mmCIF file of C-alpha atoms in Angstrom:
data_model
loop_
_atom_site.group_PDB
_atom_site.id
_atom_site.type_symbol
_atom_site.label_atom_id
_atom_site.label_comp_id
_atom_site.label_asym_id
_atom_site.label_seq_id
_atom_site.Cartn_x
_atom_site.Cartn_y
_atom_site.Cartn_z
ATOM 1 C CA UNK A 1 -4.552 18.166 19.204
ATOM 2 C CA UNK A 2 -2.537 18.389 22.001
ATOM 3 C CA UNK A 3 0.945 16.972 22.509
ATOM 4 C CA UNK A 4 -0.448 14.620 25.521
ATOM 5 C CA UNK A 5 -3.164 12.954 22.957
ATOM 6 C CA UNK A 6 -0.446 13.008 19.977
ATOM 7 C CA UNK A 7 1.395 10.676 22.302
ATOM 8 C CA UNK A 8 -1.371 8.529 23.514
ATOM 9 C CA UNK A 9 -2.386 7.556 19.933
ATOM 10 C CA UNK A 10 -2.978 3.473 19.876
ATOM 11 C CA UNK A 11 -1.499 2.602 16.518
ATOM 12 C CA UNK A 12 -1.818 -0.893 17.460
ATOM 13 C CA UNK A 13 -0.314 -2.767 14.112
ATOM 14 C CA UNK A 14 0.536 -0.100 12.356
ATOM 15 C CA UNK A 15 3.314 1.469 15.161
ATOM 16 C CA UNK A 16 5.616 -0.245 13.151
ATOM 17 C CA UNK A 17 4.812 1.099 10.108
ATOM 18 C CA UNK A 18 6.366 4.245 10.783
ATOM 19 C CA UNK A 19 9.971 5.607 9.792
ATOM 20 C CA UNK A 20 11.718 5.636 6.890
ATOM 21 C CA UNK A 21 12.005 2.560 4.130
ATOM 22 C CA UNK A 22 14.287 1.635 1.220
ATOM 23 C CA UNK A 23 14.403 -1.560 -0.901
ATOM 24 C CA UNK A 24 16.300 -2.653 -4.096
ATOM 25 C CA UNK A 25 14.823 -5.663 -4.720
ATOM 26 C CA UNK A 26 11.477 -4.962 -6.539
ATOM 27 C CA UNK A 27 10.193 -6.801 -9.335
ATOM 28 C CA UNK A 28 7.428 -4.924 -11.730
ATOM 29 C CA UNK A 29 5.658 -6.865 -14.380
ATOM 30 C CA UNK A 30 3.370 -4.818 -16.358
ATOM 31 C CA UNK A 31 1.501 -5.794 -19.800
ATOM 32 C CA UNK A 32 2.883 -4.602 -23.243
ATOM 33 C CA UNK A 33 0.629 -3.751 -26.036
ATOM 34 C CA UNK A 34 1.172 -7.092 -27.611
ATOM 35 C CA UNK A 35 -0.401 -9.174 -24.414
ATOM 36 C CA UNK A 36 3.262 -9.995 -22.960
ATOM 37 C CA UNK A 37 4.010 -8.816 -20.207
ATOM 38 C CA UNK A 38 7.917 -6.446 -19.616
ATOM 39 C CA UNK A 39 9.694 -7.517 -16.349
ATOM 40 C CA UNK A 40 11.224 -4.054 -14.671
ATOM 41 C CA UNK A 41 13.131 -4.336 -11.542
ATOM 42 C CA UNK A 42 13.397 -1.353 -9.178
ATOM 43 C CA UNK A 43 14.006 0.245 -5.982
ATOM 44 C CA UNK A 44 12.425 2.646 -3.526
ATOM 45 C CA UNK A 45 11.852 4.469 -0.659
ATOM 46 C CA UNK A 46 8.501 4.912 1.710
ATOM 47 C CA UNK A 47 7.852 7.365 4.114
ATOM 48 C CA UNK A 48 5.182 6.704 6.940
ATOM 49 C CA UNK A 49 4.434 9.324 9.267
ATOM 50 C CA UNK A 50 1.956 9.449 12.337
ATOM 51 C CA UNK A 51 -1.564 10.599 11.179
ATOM 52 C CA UNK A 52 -2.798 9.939 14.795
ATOM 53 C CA UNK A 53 -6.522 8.823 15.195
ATOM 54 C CA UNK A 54 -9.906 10.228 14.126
ATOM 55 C CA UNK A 55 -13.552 9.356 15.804
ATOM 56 C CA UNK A 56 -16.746 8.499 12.690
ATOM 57 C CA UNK A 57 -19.917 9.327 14.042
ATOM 58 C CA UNK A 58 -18.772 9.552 18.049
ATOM 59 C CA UNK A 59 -18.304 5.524 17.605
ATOM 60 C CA UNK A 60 -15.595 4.157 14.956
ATOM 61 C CA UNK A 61 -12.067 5.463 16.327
ATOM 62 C CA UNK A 62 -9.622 4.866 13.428
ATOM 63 C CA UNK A 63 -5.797 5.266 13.769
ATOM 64 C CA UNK A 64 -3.801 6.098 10.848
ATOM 65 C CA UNK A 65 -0.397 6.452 9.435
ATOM 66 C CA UNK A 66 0.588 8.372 6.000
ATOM 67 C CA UNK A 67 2.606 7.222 3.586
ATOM 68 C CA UNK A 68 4.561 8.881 0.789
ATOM 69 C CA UNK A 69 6.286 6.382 -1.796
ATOM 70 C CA UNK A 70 8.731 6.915 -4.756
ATOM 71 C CA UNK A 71 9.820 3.576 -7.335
ATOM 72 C CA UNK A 72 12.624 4.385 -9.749
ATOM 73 C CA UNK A 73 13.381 1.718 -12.584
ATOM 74 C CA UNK A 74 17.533 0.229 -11.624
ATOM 75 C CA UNK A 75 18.522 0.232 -14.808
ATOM 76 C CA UNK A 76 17.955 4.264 -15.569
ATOM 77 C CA UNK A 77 17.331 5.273 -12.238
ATOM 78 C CA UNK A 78 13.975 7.077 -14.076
ATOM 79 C CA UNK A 79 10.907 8.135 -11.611
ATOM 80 C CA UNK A 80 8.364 5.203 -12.524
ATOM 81 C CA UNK A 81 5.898 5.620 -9.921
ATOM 82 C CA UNK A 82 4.661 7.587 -7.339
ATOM 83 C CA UNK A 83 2.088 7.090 -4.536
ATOM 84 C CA UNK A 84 0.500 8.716 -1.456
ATOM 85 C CA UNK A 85 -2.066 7.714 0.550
ATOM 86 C CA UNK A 86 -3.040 5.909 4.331
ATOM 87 C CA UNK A 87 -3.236 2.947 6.509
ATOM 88 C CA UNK A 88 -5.692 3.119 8.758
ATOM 89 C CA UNK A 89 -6.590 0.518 11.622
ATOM 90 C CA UNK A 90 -10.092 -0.232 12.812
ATOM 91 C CA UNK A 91 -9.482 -0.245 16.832
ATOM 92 C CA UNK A 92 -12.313 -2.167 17.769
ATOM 93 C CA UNK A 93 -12.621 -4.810 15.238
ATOM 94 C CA UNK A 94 -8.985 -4.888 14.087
ATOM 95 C CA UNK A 95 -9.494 -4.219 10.708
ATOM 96 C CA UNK A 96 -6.966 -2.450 8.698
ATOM 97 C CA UNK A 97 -8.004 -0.271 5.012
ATOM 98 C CA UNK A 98 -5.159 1.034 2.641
ATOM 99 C CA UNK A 99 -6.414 4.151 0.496
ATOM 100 C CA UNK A 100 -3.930 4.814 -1.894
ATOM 101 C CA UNK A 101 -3.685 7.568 -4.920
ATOM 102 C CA UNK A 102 -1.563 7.092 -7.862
ATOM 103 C CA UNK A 103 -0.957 10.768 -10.469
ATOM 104 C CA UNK A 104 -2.539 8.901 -13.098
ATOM 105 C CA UNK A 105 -6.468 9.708 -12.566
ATOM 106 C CA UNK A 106 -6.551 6.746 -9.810
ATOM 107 C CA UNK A 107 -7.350 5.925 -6.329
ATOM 108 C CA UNK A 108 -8.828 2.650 -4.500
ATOM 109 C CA UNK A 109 -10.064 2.046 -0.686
ATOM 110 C CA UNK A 110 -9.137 -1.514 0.588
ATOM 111 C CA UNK A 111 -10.153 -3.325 3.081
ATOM 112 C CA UNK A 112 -8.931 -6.495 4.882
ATOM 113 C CA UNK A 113 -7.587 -7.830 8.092
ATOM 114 C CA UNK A 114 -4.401 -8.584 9.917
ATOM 115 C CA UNK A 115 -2.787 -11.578 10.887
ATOM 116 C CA UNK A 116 -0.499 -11.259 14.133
ATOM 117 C CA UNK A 117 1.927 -14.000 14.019
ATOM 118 C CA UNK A 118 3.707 -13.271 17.035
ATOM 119 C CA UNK A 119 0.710 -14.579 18.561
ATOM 120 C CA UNK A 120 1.484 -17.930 17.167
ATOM 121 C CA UNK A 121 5.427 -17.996 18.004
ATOM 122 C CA UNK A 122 5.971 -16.560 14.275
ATOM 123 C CA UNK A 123 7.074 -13.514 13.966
ATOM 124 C CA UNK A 124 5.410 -10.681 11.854
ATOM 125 C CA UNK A 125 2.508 -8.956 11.042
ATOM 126 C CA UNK A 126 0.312 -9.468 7.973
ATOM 127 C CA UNK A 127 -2.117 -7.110 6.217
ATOM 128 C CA UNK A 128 -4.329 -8.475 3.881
ATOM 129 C CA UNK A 129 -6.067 -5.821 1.755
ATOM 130 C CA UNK A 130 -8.521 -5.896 -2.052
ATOM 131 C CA UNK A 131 -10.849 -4.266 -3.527
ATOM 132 C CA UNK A 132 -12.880 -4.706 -6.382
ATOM 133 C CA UNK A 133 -14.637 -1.860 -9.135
ATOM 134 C CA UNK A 134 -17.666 -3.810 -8.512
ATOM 135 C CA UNK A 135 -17.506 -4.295 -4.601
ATOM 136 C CA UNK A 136 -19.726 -1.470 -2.468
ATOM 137 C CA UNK A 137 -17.369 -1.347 0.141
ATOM 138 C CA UNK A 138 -13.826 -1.877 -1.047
ATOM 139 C CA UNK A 139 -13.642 0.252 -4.665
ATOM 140 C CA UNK A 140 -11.592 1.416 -7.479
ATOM 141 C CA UNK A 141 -11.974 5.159 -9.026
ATOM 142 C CA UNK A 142 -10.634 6.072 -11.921
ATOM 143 C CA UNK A 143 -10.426 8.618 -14.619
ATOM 144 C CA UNK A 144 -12.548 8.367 -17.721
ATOM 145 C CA UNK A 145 -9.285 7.534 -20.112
ATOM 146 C CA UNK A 146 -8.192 4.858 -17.736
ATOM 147 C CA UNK A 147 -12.014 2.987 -17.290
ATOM 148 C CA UNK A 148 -11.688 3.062 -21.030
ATOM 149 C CA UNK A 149 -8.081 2.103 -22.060
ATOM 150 C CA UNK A 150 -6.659 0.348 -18.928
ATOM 151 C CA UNK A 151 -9.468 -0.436 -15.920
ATOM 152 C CA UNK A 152 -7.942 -1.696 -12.981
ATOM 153 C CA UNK A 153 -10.712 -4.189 -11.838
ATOM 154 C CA UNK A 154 -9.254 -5.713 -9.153
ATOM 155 C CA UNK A 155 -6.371 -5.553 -6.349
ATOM 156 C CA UNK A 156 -5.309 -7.747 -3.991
ATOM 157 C CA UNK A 157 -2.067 -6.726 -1.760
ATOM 158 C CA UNK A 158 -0.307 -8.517 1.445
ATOM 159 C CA UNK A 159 1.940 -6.641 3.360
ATOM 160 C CA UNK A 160 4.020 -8.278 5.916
ATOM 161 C CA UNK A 161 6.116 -6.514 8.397
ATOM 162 C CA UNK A 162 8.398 -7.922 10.810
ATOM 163 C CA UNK A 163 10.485 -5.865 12.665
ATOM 164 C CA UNK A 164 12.595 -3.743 10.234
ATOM 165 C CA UNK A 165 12.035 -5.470 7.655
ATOM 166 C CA UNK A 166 9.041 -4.708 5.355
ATOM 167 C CA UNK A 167 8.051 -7.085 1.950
ATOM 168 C CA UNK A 168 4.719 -6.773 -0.136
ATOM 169 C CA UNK A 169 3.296 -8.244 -3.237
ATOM 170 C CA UNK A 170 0.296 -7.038 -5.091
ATOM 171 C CA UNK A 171 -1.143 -7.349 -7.667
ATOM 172 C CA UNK A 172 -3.710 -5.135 -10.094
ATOM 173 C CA UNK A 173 -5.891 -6.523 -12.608
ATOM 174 C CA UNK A 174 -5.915 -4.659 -15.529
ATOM 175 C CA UNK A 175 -8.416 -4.362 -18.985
ATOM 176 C CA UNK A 176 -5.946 -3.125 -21.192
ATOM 177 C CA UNK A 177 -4.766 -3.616 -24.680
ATOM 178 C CA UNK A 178 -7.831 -5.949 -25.388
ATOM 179 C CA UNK A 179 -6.500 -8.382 -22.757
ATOM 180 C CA UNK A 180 -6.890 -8.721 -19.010
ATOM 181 C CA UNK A 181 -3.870 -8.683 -17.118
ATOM 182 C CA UNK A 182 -2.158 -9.268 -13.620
ATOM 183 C CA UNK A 183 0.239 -6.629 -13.353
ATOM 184 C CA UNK A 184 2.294 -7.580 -10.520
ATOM 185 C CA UNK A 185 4.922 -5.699 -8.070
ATOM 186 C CA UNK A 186 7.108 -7.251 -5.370
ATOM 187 C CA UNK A 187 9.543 -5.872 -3.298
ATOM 188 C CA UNK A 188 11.268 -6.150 0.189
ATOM 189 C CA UNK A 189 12.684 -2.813 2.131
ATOM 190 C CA UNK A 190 14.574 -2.092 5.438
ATOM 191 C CA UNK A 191 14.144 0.648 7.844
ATOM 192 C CA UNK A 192 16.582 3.216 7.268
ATOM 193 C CA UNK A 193 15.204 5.381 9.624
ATOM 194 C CA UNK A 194 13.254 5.119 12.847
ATOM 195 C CA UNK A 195 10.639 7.160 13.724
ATOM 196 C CA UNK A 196 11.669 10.511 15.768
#
C-alpha cells in the first residue's frame, strides 16, 4: 500500500478512535463461585492504530482500526485482563463489527450500528455491538474448558465516543458456577495521545 492510499483511507466513525487512551474509573463485576458477584475497580490503557481498509469479494470495502488493551485491578495494580482485536466499519451501509480476542481460549465477532449524534445537535458517536453463541452472524468461540465451565452466551457492548473522551459498558453473559451471570465492565478514558 502506498503512502498516497494510506492517507486516503475513509475511517468515517472510527477516525476518532485512534490514539492513545487511559481511564481510572472502571468498574468490573464478575461472578464468585457462590452466585455473588465481586465488584473490582480498575484502570487502563487502549491503543488504536490505523488498519486502513480492505475490499471482500471486489464489493464490501471495510475500514478498520486495531486495538491493543491492558486492565490492571487499582488496588494491586495486578494485570487482570488483556485484549486485542478490531473495529471495522461497513462503508456503504454504515455498519460497524468489533472482533475481539481475550488469552483465555476466546474470541467473538459483533455486529451492530452507529448512532451519530452530532447529527441531532448532540454530540458523540455511539456503537452498538452483540453477539450471541447461537446467532449465525454475530458469534462467540470458545475453548472446550470454557463452553464447559464458564460459556459466555451472550454480549452486548455500547461504546460512545465524543471527542477525547471515550466511555463503554458491556456486558457478557456467562454459564458458570451452575448459575448464569451478567458479568459487567464500565469504564470512561481520555486521549492521552493523538494519533501521529
Amino acid at each position: 500500500m502506498t503512502e498516497a492510499e494510506i492517507k486516503e483511507t475513509n475511517y468515517g466513525p472510527l477516525a476518532g478512535l485512534i490514539g492513545r487512551w487511559h481511564g481510572n474509573k472502571g468498574t468490573d463485576v464478575s461472578p464468585e463461585m457462590d452466585g455473588s458477584a465481586e465488584i473490582n475497580k480498575y484502570y487502563e490503557t487502549i491503543e488504536f492504530t490505523e488498519a486502513f481498509d480492505t475490499t471482500n469479494a471486489e464489493e464490501e470495502v471495510i475500514s478498520a482500526v486495531h486495538y491493543m488493551l491492558k486492565v490492571q485491578r487499582i488496588s494491586t495494580d495486578k494485570l487482570i485482563h488483556q485484549q486485542t482485536g478490531y473495529w471495522m466499519w461497513n462503508q456503504s451501509t454504515n455498519h460497524v463489527m468489533h472482533s475481539l480476542l481475550i488469552p483465555r481460549g476466546s474470541g467473538l465477532l459483533a455486529g451492530g450500528h452507529i448512532v451519530d449524534q452530532n447529527a441531532s445537535n448532540d454530540t458523540g458517536i455511539i456503537f452498538n455491538v452483540s453477539a450471541n453463541i447461537d446467532d449465525k452472524d454475530w458469534q462467540i468461540m470458545q475453548s472446550p474448558f470454557l463452553h464447559a465451565n464458564a460459556k459466555m452466551t451472550q454480549f452486548n457492548q455500547q461504546l460512545i465516543l465524543d471527542a477525547d473522551t471515550l466511555s463503554y459498558n458491556q456486558t457478557m453473559i456467562l454459564d458458570i458456577y451452575g448459575n448464569i451471570f451478567d458479568h459487567k465492565d464500565e469504564n470512561t478514558l481520555k486521549r492521552i495521545k493523538q494519533a501521529t
